[in-house]
Short mmCIF file of C-alpha atoms in Angstrom, two decimals:
data_model
loop_
_atom_site.label_atom_id
_atom_site.label_comp_id
_atom_site.label_asym_id
_atom_site.label_seq_id
_atom_site.Cartn_x
_atom_site.Cartn_y
_atom_site.Cartn_z
CA MET A 1 2.49 -59.00 -45.16
CA THR A 2 0.53 -56.90 -47.56
CA ALA A 3 -1.56 -54.84 -45.20
CA VAL A 4 -0.86 -51.19 -45.73
CA ALA A 5 -2.55 -48.70 -43.47
CA GLU A 6 -4.90 -46.36 -45.27
CA ALA A 7 -3.10 -43.09 -44.99
CA PRO A 8 -4.87 -39.82 -45.69
CA VAL A 9 -4.09 -38.40 -49.09
CA ALA A 10 -0.80 -36.61 -48.83
CA GLY A 11 -1.06 -32.86 -49.12
CA ALA A 12 -4.78 -32.72 -48.45
CA ILE A 13 -5.45 -29.38 -46.83
CA PRO A 14 -8.75 -28.80 -45.05
CA SER A 15 -10.90 -26.32 -46.86
CA PHE A 16 -13.70 -24.17 -45.51
CA GLN A 17 -16.16 -21.50 -46.49
CA VAL A 18 -15.28 -17.99 -45.41
CA THR A 19 -17.23 -14.77 -45.76
CA LEU A 20 -15.34 -11.54 -46.24
CA ARG A 21 -17.16 -8.32 -45.49
CA LEU A 22 -15.30 -5.72 -47.55
CA ARG A 23 -15.52 -1.96 -47.19
CA ARG A 24 -15.93 -0.82 -50.79
CA PHE A 25 -15.77 2.69 -52.17
CA ASN A 26 -15.73 3.69 -55.80
CA PRO A 27 -15.17 7.44 -56.08
CA GLU A 28 -16.79 7.50 -59.55
CA THR A 29 -20.15 6.10 -58.46
CA ASP A 30 -20.37 6.09 -54.65
CA THR A 31 -20.89 9.01 -52.33
CA GLU A 32 -20.38 6.88 -49.22
CA PRO A 33 -18.39 3.71 -48.61
CA ARG A 34 -20.51 0.57 -48.44
CA TRP A 35 -20.12 -3.01 -47.17
CA GLU A 36 -20.02 -5.93 -49.58
CA ASP A 37 -20.03 -9.62 -48.63
CA HIS A 38 -18.32 -12.40 -50.59
CA THR A 39 -18.23 -16.05 -49.59
CA VAL A 40 -15.35 -18.08 -50.99
CA THR A 41 -13.88 -21.53 -50.41
CA MET A 42 -10.42 -21.25 -48.90
CA HIS A 43 -7.83 -23.58 -47.43
CA GLY A 44 -6.12 -23.80 -44.07
CA THR A 45 -2.90 -22.44 -45.50
CA ASP A 46 -4.51 -19.36 -47.03
CA ARG A 47 -4.16 -15.81 -45.84
CA VAL A 48 -6.58 -12.91 -46.04
CA LEU A 49 -4.63 -11.71 -49.06
CA ASP A 50 -5.35 -15.01 -50.85
CA ALA A 51 -9.05 -14.55 -50.21
CA LEU A 52 -8.86 -11.01 -51.60
CA HIS A 53 -7.02 -12.35 -54.66
CA LYS A 54 -9.66 -15.02 -55.17
CA ILE A 55 -12.42 -12.41 -55.02
CA LYS A 56 -10.57 -10.07 -57.36
CA TRP A 57 -9.53 -12.73 -59.86
CA GLU A 58 -12.66 -14.85 -59.91
CA ILE A 59 -15.61 -12.79 -58.70
CA ASP A 60 -15.17 -9.04 -58.98
CA GLY A 61 -12.17 -7.65 -60.86
CA SER A 62 -12.95 -4.11 -59.73
CA LEU A 63 -11.91 -4.80 -56.13
CA THR A 64 -8.92 -2.53 -55.51
CA PHE A 65 -6.17 -2.99 -52.96
CA ARG A 66 -2.39 -2.61 -52.77
CA ARG A 67 -0.01 -5.48 -52.51
CA SER A 68 3.42 -6.06 -53.90
CA CYS A 69 5.64 -8.75 -52.45
CA ALA A 70 2.83 -10.55 -50.62
CA HIS A 71 5.29 -11.80 -48.01
CA GLY A 72 5.29 -9.17 -45.30
CA ILE A 73 8.28 -7.19 -46.50
CA CYS A 74 7.06 -4.44 -48.81
CA GLY A 75 4.41 -3.10 -46.44
CA SER A 76 1.80 -2.42 -49.12
CA ASP A 77 -1.18 -4.35 -47.86
CA ALA A 78 -1.81 -2.95 -44.39
CA MET A 79 -5.55 -2.96 -43.78
CA ARG A 80 -8.03 -3.13 -40.94
CA ILE A 81 -8.97 -6.79 -40.53
CA ASN A 82 -11.66 -7.46 -37.93
CA GLY A 83 -11.00 -3.99 -36.55
CA ARG A 84 -7.25 -4.45 -36.16
CA ASN A 85 -4.51 -3.08 -38.37
CA ARG A 86 -2.62 -5.97 -39.91
CA LEU A 87 -0.93 -7.04 -43.11
CA ALA A 88 -3.32 -9.09 -45.25
CA CYS A 89 -0.36 -11.21 -46.37
CA LYS A 90 0.60 -12.14 -42.81
CA THR A 91 -2.86 -12.90 -41.46
CA LEU A 92 -3.85 -16.55 -41.81
CA LEU A 93 -7.57 -17.11 -42.26
CA LYS A 94 -7.55 -20.08 -39.87
CA ASP A 95 -6.40 -17.77 -37.05
CA LEU A 96 -9.55 -15.65 -37.39
CA GLU A 97 -13.05 -16.45 -36.19
CA LEU A 98 -14.51 -18.02 -39.30
CA HIS A 99 -18.07 -18.53 -38.05
CA LYS A 100 -18.77 -14.89 -38.70
CA PRO A 101 -17.78 -12.61 -41.57
CA ILE A 102 -14.24 -11.21 -41.56
CA THR A 103 -14.38 -7.46 -41.95
CA VAL A 104 -11.74 -5.86 -44.16
CA GLU A 105 -11.51 -2.07 -44.23
CA PRO A 106 -8.95 0.48 -45.39
CA ILE A 107 -6.63 1.80 -42.66
CA LYS A 108 -8.09 4.77 -40.78
CA GLY A 109 -6.93 8.37 -40.67
CA LEU A 110 -5.90 8.64 -44.32
CA ALA A 111 -8.21 9.58 -47.19
CA VAL A 112 -9.68 6.57 -49.02
CA LEU A 113 -8.99 6.74 -52.77
CA LYS A 114 -10.75 3.54 -53.78
CA ASP A 115 -11.84 0.42 -51.87
CA LEU A 116 -8.86 -0.49 -49.66
CA VAL A 117 -6.43 2.01 -51.19
CA VAL A 118 -5.71 5.14 -49.16
CA ASP A 119 -3.72 8.29 -49.91
CA MET A 120 -0.35 7.64 -48.25
CA ASP A 121 1.10 11.11 -49.00
CA PRO A 122 0.50 12.65 -45.52
CA PHE A 123 2.11 9.56 -44.00
CA PHE A 124 5.25 9.85 -46.14
CA GLU A 125 5.33 13.63 -45.64
CA ALA A 126 5.54 13.08 -41.88
CA TYR A 127 8.35 10.57 -42.42
CA LYS A 128 10.25 13.00 -44.67
CA SER A 129 10.00 15.78 -42.13
CA VAL A 130 12.11 13.89 -39.55
CA LEU A 131 15.09 13.82 -41.97
CA PRO A 132 15.32 10.03 -42.36
CA PHE A 133 18.83 9.90 -43.82
CA LEU A 134 22.39 9.90 -42.52
CA ILE A 135 23.58 13.38 -41.51
CA THR A 136 27.32 13.81 -40.98
CA SER A 137 29.91 16.56 -41.04
CA GLY A 138 33.51 16.70 -42.17
CA ASN A 139 35.15 14.74 -44.93
CA GLU A 140 33.77 11.46 -46.13
CA PRO A 141 35.85 8.60 -44.73
CA SER A 142 37.75 6.60 -47.32
CA ARG A 143 36.51 3.36 -45.72
CA GLU A 144 33.16 2.36 -44.30
CA ARG A 145 31.89 4.05 -41.15
CA ARG A 146 32.58 1.56 -38.40
CA GLN A 147 30.22 0.77 -35.55
CA SER A 148 30.43 -1.63 -32.65
CA PRO A 149 27.78 -4.36 -32.29
CA GLU A 150 26.60 -2.66 -29.09
CA ASP A 151 26.06 0.64 -30.88
CA ARG A 152 24.27 -1.18 -33.67
CA ALA A 153 22.00 -2.94 -31.20
CA ARG A 154 20.94 0.41 -29.77
CA TYR A 155 18.55 1.11 -32.66
CA ASP A 156 18.15 -2.41 -34.07
CA ASP A 157 14.44 -2.59 -33.32
CA THR A 158 13.52 0.50 -35.32
CA THR A 159 15.46 -0.62 -38.42
CA LYS A 160 12.79 -3.27 -38.96
CA CYS A 161 10.16 -0.75 -40.08
CA ILE A 162 8.62 -1.47 -43.50
CA MET A 163 6.53 1.71 -43.59
CA CYS A 164 3.20 -0.06 -43.93
CA ALA A 165 1.46 2.65 -41.85
CA ALA A 166 -0.26 0.09 -39.62
CA CYS A 167 1.02 1.85 -36.48
CA THR A 168 0.35 5.42 -37.53
CA THR A 169 -3.19 4.64 -38.67
CA SER A 170 -3.98 2.77 -35.44
CA CYS A 171 -3.15 5.84 -33.34
CA PRO A 172 -6.22 7.64 -31.94
CA VAL A 173 -4.37 10.96 -31.85
CA TYR A 174 -3.52 10.56 -35.52
CA TRP A 175 -7.16 9.76 -36.38
CA SER A 176 -8.51 12.89 -34.79
CA ASP A 177 -5.72 15.31 -35.55
CA GLY A 178 -3.89 15.10 -38.84
CA GLN A 179 -1.08 17.31 -37.56
CA TYR A 180 0.56 14.70 -35.32
CA PHE A 181 3.69 13.15 -36.85
CA GLY A 182 2.45 9.68 -36.00
CA PRO A 183 4.31 6.69 -34.56
CA GLN A 184 6.05 5.66 -37.79
CA ALA A 185 7.77 9.03 -38.26
CA ILE A 186 9.06 8.83 -34.69
CA VAL A 187 10.29 5.26 -35.32
CA GLY A 188 12.03 6.54 -38.45
CA ALA A 189 13.67 9.33 -36.47
CA HIS A 190 14.62 6.94 -33.65
CA ARG A 191 16.54 4.79 -36.13
CA PHE A 192 18.90 7.72 -36.86
CA ILE A 193 18.85 9.56 -33.53
CA PHE A 194 20.35 6.54 -31.78
CA ASP A 195 22.78 5.67 -34.58
CA SER A 196 26.31 6.41 -33.34
CA ARG A 197 27.46 7.33 -36.88
CA ASP A 198 24.81 9.99 -37.34
CA GLU A 199 25.24 13.61 -36.28
CA GLY A 200 21.76 14.94 -36.91
CA ALA A 201 20.23 13.82 -33.62
CA GLU A 202 19.91 17.34 -32.21
CA GLN A 203 18.14 18.52 -35.35
CA ARG A 204 15.68 15.62 -35.32
CA LEU A 205 15.03 15.92 -31.59
CA GLU A 206 14.22 19.58 -32.12
CA ILE A 207 11.72 18.64 -34.82
CA LEU A 208 10.10 16.03 -32.58
CA ASN A 209 9.98 18.50 -29.67
CA ASP A 210 7.42 20.41 -31.74
CA ARG A 211 3.83 20.83 -30.57
CA ASP A 212 2.85 17.97 -32.87
CA GLY A 213 5.82 15.80 -31.99
CA VAL A 214 6.42 13.10 -29.38
CA TRP A 215 4.56 14.92 -26.60
CA ARG A 216 1.24 14.16 -28.28
CA CYS A 217 1.80 10.46 -27.71
CA ARG A 218 -0.69 9.22 -25.11
CA THR A 219 0.98 5.80 -24.72
CA THR A 220 -2.12 3.84 -25.70
CA PHE A 221 0.14 1.13 -27.20
CA ASN A 222 -2.13 0.78 -30.26
CA CYS A 223 0.95 1.19 -32.45
CA THR A 224 2.91 -1.54 -30.68
CA ASP A 225 -0.06 -3.90 -31.03
CA ALA A 226 -0.48 -3.04 -34.70
CA CYS A 227 3.13 -3.37 -35.88
CA PRO A 228 3.42 -6.45 -38.11
CA ARG A 229 7.18 -6.43 -37.55
CA GLY A 230 6.91 -6.55 -33.79
CA ILE A 231 8.67 -3.23 -33.28
CA GLU A 232 8.19 -1.86 -29.77
CA VAL A 233 6.91 1.41 -31.16
CA THR A 234 5.70 2.95 -27.92
CA LYS A 235 9.03 2.15 -26.28
CA ALA A 236 10.86 3.88 -29.14
CA ILE A 237 8.68 6.97 -28.68
CA GLN A 238 9.39 6.97 -24.95
CA GLU A 239 13.12 6.72 -25.65
CA VAL A 240 12.90 9.81 -27.82
CA LYS A 241 11.03 11.59 -25.00
CA ARG A 242 13.75 10.58 -22.57
CA ALA A 243 16.45 11.76 -24.95
CA LEU A 244 14.66 15.10 -25.19
CA LEU A 245 14.39 15.40 -21.42
CA PHE A 246 18.04 14.61 -20.78
CA ARG A 247 19.50 15.47 -24.19
CA ARG A 248 21.80 12.50 -24.08
CA VAL A 249 21.50 10.19 -27.00
CA MET B 1 37.57 26.97 -46.44
CA THR B 2 34.42 25.18 -45.51
CA THR B 3 30.94 25.81 -46.75
CA THR B 4 27.82 24.94 -44.84
CA ILE B 5 25.17 23.16 -46.83
CA PRO B 6 21.76 23.61 -45.29
CA ALA B 7 19.66 20.54 -44.54
CA PRO B 8 18.13 19.27 -47.77
CA ARG B 9 14.59 19.62 -46.51
CA THR B 10 13.40 22.22 -44.12
CA PRO B 11 10.97 20.60 -41.70
CA ARG B 12 7.47 21.66 -42.58
CA ARG B 13 6.07 22.36 -39.16
CA LEU B 14 8.86 23.78 -37.08
CA ARG B 15 7.60 26.92 -35.38
CA GLY B 16 10.63 28.22 -33.58
CA ARG B 17 12.29 26.54 -30.63
CA THR B 18 10.04 26.08 -27.69
CA ASN B 19 9.97 23.57 -24.89
CA THR B 20 6.37 24.26 -23.85
CA GLU B 21 5.09 20.76 -24.52
CA LEU B 22 8.14 19.23 -22.85
CA TYR B 23 7.57 21.25 -19.67
CA ALA B 24 3.83 20.52 -19.76
CA TRP B 25 4.57 16.79 -20.03
CA MET B 26 7.05 16.94 -17.14
CA PHE B 27 4.64 18.96 -15.03
CA MET B 28 1.95 16.29 -15.48
CA ARG B 29 4.30 13.60 -14.14
CA ALA B 30 5.61 15.62 -11.21
CA SER B 31 2.26 17.08 -10.17
CA GLY B 32 0.63 13.64 -10.49
CA VAL B 33 3.05 12.10 -8.00
CA LEU B 34 2.73 15.07 -5.62
CA LEU B 35 -1.05 15.02 -5.82
CA VAL B 36 -1.21 11.36 -4.85
CA ILE B 37 0.76 12.15 -1.67
CA LEU B 38 -1.14 15.38 -0.92
CA ILE B 39 -4.62 13.94 -1.51
CA PHE B 40 -4.17 10.68 0.34
CA THR B 41 -2.60 12.39 3.35
CA HIS B 42 -5.48 14.89 3.25
CA LEU B 43 -8.03 12.06 3.19
CA PHE B 44 -6.24 10.15 5.95
CA VAL B 45 -6.00 13.15 8.26
CA ASN B 46 -9.61 14.20 7.67
CA LEU B 47 -11.31 10.82 7.72
CA MET B 48 -9.18 8.34 9.65
CA THR B 49 -7.33 10.12 12.47
CA GLY B 50 -8.98 11.24 15.71
CA ASP B 51 -12.76 10.94 15.62
CA GLY B 52 -12.56 10.26 11.91
CA ILE B 53 -15.43 11.33 9.72
CA ASN B 54 -17.58 12.33 12.77
CA ALA B 55 -15.25 15.20 13.55
CA LEU B 56 -15.87 16.89 10.22
CA ASP B 57 -17.75 20.14 10.60
CA PHE B 58 -17.28 23.88 10.10
CA GLY B 59 -15.15 24.09 13.20
CA PHE B 60 -12.84 21.32 11.97
CA VAL B 61 -12.12 23.15 8.72
CA ALA B 62 -11.74 26.45 10.58
CA GLY B 63 -9.26 24.81 12.91
CA LYS B 64 -7.23 23.41 10.04
CA TRP B 65 -7.06 26.72 8.24
CA ALA B 66 -5.80 28.43 11.36
CA ASP B 67 -2.64 26.36 10.90
CA PRO B 68 -0.18 27.66 8.25
CA VAL B 69 0.87 24.09 7.41
CA TRP B 70 -2.65 23.15 6.30
CA GLN B 71 -3.05 26.47 4.56
CA VAL B 72 -0.02 25.72 2.40
CA TRP B 73 -1.10 22.08 2.04
CA ASP B 74 -4.55 23.00 0.75
CA LEU B 75 -3.10 25.74 -1.42
CA MET B 76 -0.76 23.24 -3.06
CA MET B 77 -3.61 20.78 -3.59
CA LEU B 78 -5.73 23.50 -5.14
CA TRP B 79 -3.07 24.80 -7.50
CA LEU B 80 -1.64 21.46 -8.54
CA ALA B 81 -5.02 19.78 -9.03
CA MET B 82 -6.37 22.72 -11.02
CA LEU B 83 -3.30 23.06 -13.22
CA HIS B 84 -3.00 19.28 -13.67
CA GLY B 85 -6.65 19.00 -14.67
CA THR B 86 -6.50 22.05 -16.90
CA ASN B 87 -3.46 20.77 -18.74
CA GLY B 88 -5.18 17.41 -19.18
CA LEU B 89 -8.26 19.08 -20.65
CA ARG B 90 -6.03 21.25 -22.83
CA THR B 91 -4.47 18.16 -24.41
CA ILE B 92 -7.92 16.61 -24.90
CA ILE B 93 -9.08 19.78 -26.65
CA ASN B 94 -5.95 19.73 -28.81
CA ASP B 95 -6.56 16.08 -29.68
CA TYR B 96 -10.24 16.18 -30.44
CA ALA B 97 -11.32 19.71 -31.37
CA GLU B 98 -10.46 19.92 -35.03
CA ARG B 99 -11.53 23.42 -36.02
CA ASP B 100 -9.35 26.31 -34.89
CA GLN B 101 -12.31 28.40 -33.72
CA VAL B 102 -13.75 25.58 -31.61
CA ARG B 103 -10.32 24.95 -30.15
CA LEU B 104 -9.83 28.62 -29.32
CA TRP B 105 -13.18 29.08 -27.57
CA LEU B 106 -13.00 25.85 -25.63
CA LYS B 107 -9.59 26.92 -24.35
CA VAL B 108 -10.77 30.43 -23.52
CA GLY B 109 -13.58 28.89 -21.46
CA LEU B 110 -11.21 26.43 -19.81
CA TYR B 111 -8.61 29.01 -18.84
CA THR B 112 -11.26 31.42 -17.57
CA ALA B 113 -12.81 28.75 -15.34
CA THR B 114 -9.36 27.73 -14.07
CA THR B 115 -8.33 31.30 -13.28
CA ILE B 116 -11.56 32.08 -11.41
CA THR B 117 -11.34 28.86 -9.36
CA ILE B 118 -7.67 29.32 -8.46
CA VAL B 119 -8.02 33.00 -7.55
CA LEU B 120 -11.18 32.43 -5.53
CA GLY B 121 -9.76 29.39 -3.75
CA THR B 122 -6.48 31.10 -2.91
CA LEU B 123 -8.37 34.11 -1.59
CA VAL B 124 -10.54 31.94 0.63
CA ILE B 125 -7.63 29.97 2.06
CA PHE B 126 -5.72 33.11 3.10
CA THR B 127 -8.55 35.40 4.14
CA PHE B 128 -10.72 32.81 5.86
CA ASP B 129 -12.03 34.05 9.20
CA PRO B 130 -14.55 31.82 11.02
CA CYS B 131 -15.68 34.71 13.24
CA PRO B 132 -15.96 37.87 11.12
CA PRO B 133 -16.43 40.81 13.51
CA ASP B 134 -19.33 42.44 11.65
CA ALA B 135 -21.47 39.29 11.17
CA ALA B 136 -24.82 38.72 12.83
CA ALA B 137 -24.39 36.74 16.08
CA ASP B 138 -26.88 34.00 15.11
CA LEU B 139 -24.87 33.16 11.99
CA LEU B 140 -21.61 32.58 13.86
CA PRO B 141 -20.46 29.15 15.04
CA SER B 142 -20.64 28.43 18.75
CA PHE B 143 -16.88 28.65 19.40
CA CYS B 144 -16.67 32.32 18.41
CA PRO B 145 -16.13 34.74 21.27
CA VAL B 146 -19.35 36.51 22.20
CA PRO B 147 -18.92 40.23 21.54
#
């Protein structure tokens, strides 16, 4: 018995050609952003970020984008891929329609600095303004601040935020009016408002009751669709609205 | 002896305590529900009951407005629909008009139109008289008493 079935070569991963249509902007030479196409050979296990790396490392070193951990935790590489806000490091090429070019643009609503890099300052300013830190009164306890699993579960969803700005920059109100806090800031506030150990809820609710606070939310659910962490952003915003209406947290 | 340490960062956009947007948001929900009831009852009574759509004429409306119930009903529809629509347009202006001057003038126009419509409509509902005494006889509907 010597017959051995011809098995496919182990580890062979199907490869394919993919065209990326990148929104490029170089502030030193361009007056307007422009589209640029690159066709590269990629594999079934590759993500959009890998394609961007390949272009940057092998074709055009001037391509500029942010990425740090490349594994969906740091929240650096949020971009608009085929018109949807996603993390380049969590979007597999094989899940996209490969028969036409994949468009990659910077996230909307923030000023483009270069290529896919935007100015994140207004985004972080909005986050800062909701006081995203523990506020307590009285003496520091000598042991840890204890919390029941039920109380912890109350705000579990909003602790997942990685501040990638995918939600905020998918919000039509944020696009047209830079004054709105944006979904992420409300998520950030939600995480502390519903924390039983925190005492700053009233203060944060008052901030979000502002003209540019939660009441500008039109519940279009763009933010919930965009969140790469699966946070129910719109639900969190509605919970803050409810807390404001009934002032019970 | 305790000292109060102010919050480390003063929020950048807090303009005094006001619940305007909260009340506006609540009003939209409440008036929306009320309007659904008011409008569909209005449509049902006008178009489905009795002779239905064939009964609609000047006399029909005159008859309805002789009844205080329908006066109040129509008044509520007018006010709620106008305020609901105006508040909706106000939020659209806030969302999409970016320059302060554009915003201001759009709102001035909006509020002017709303005020005129509400005042005029309210006036008509309460002062409506199908047979004004000093009108020419050939302009009056047939059910008016002949002078």
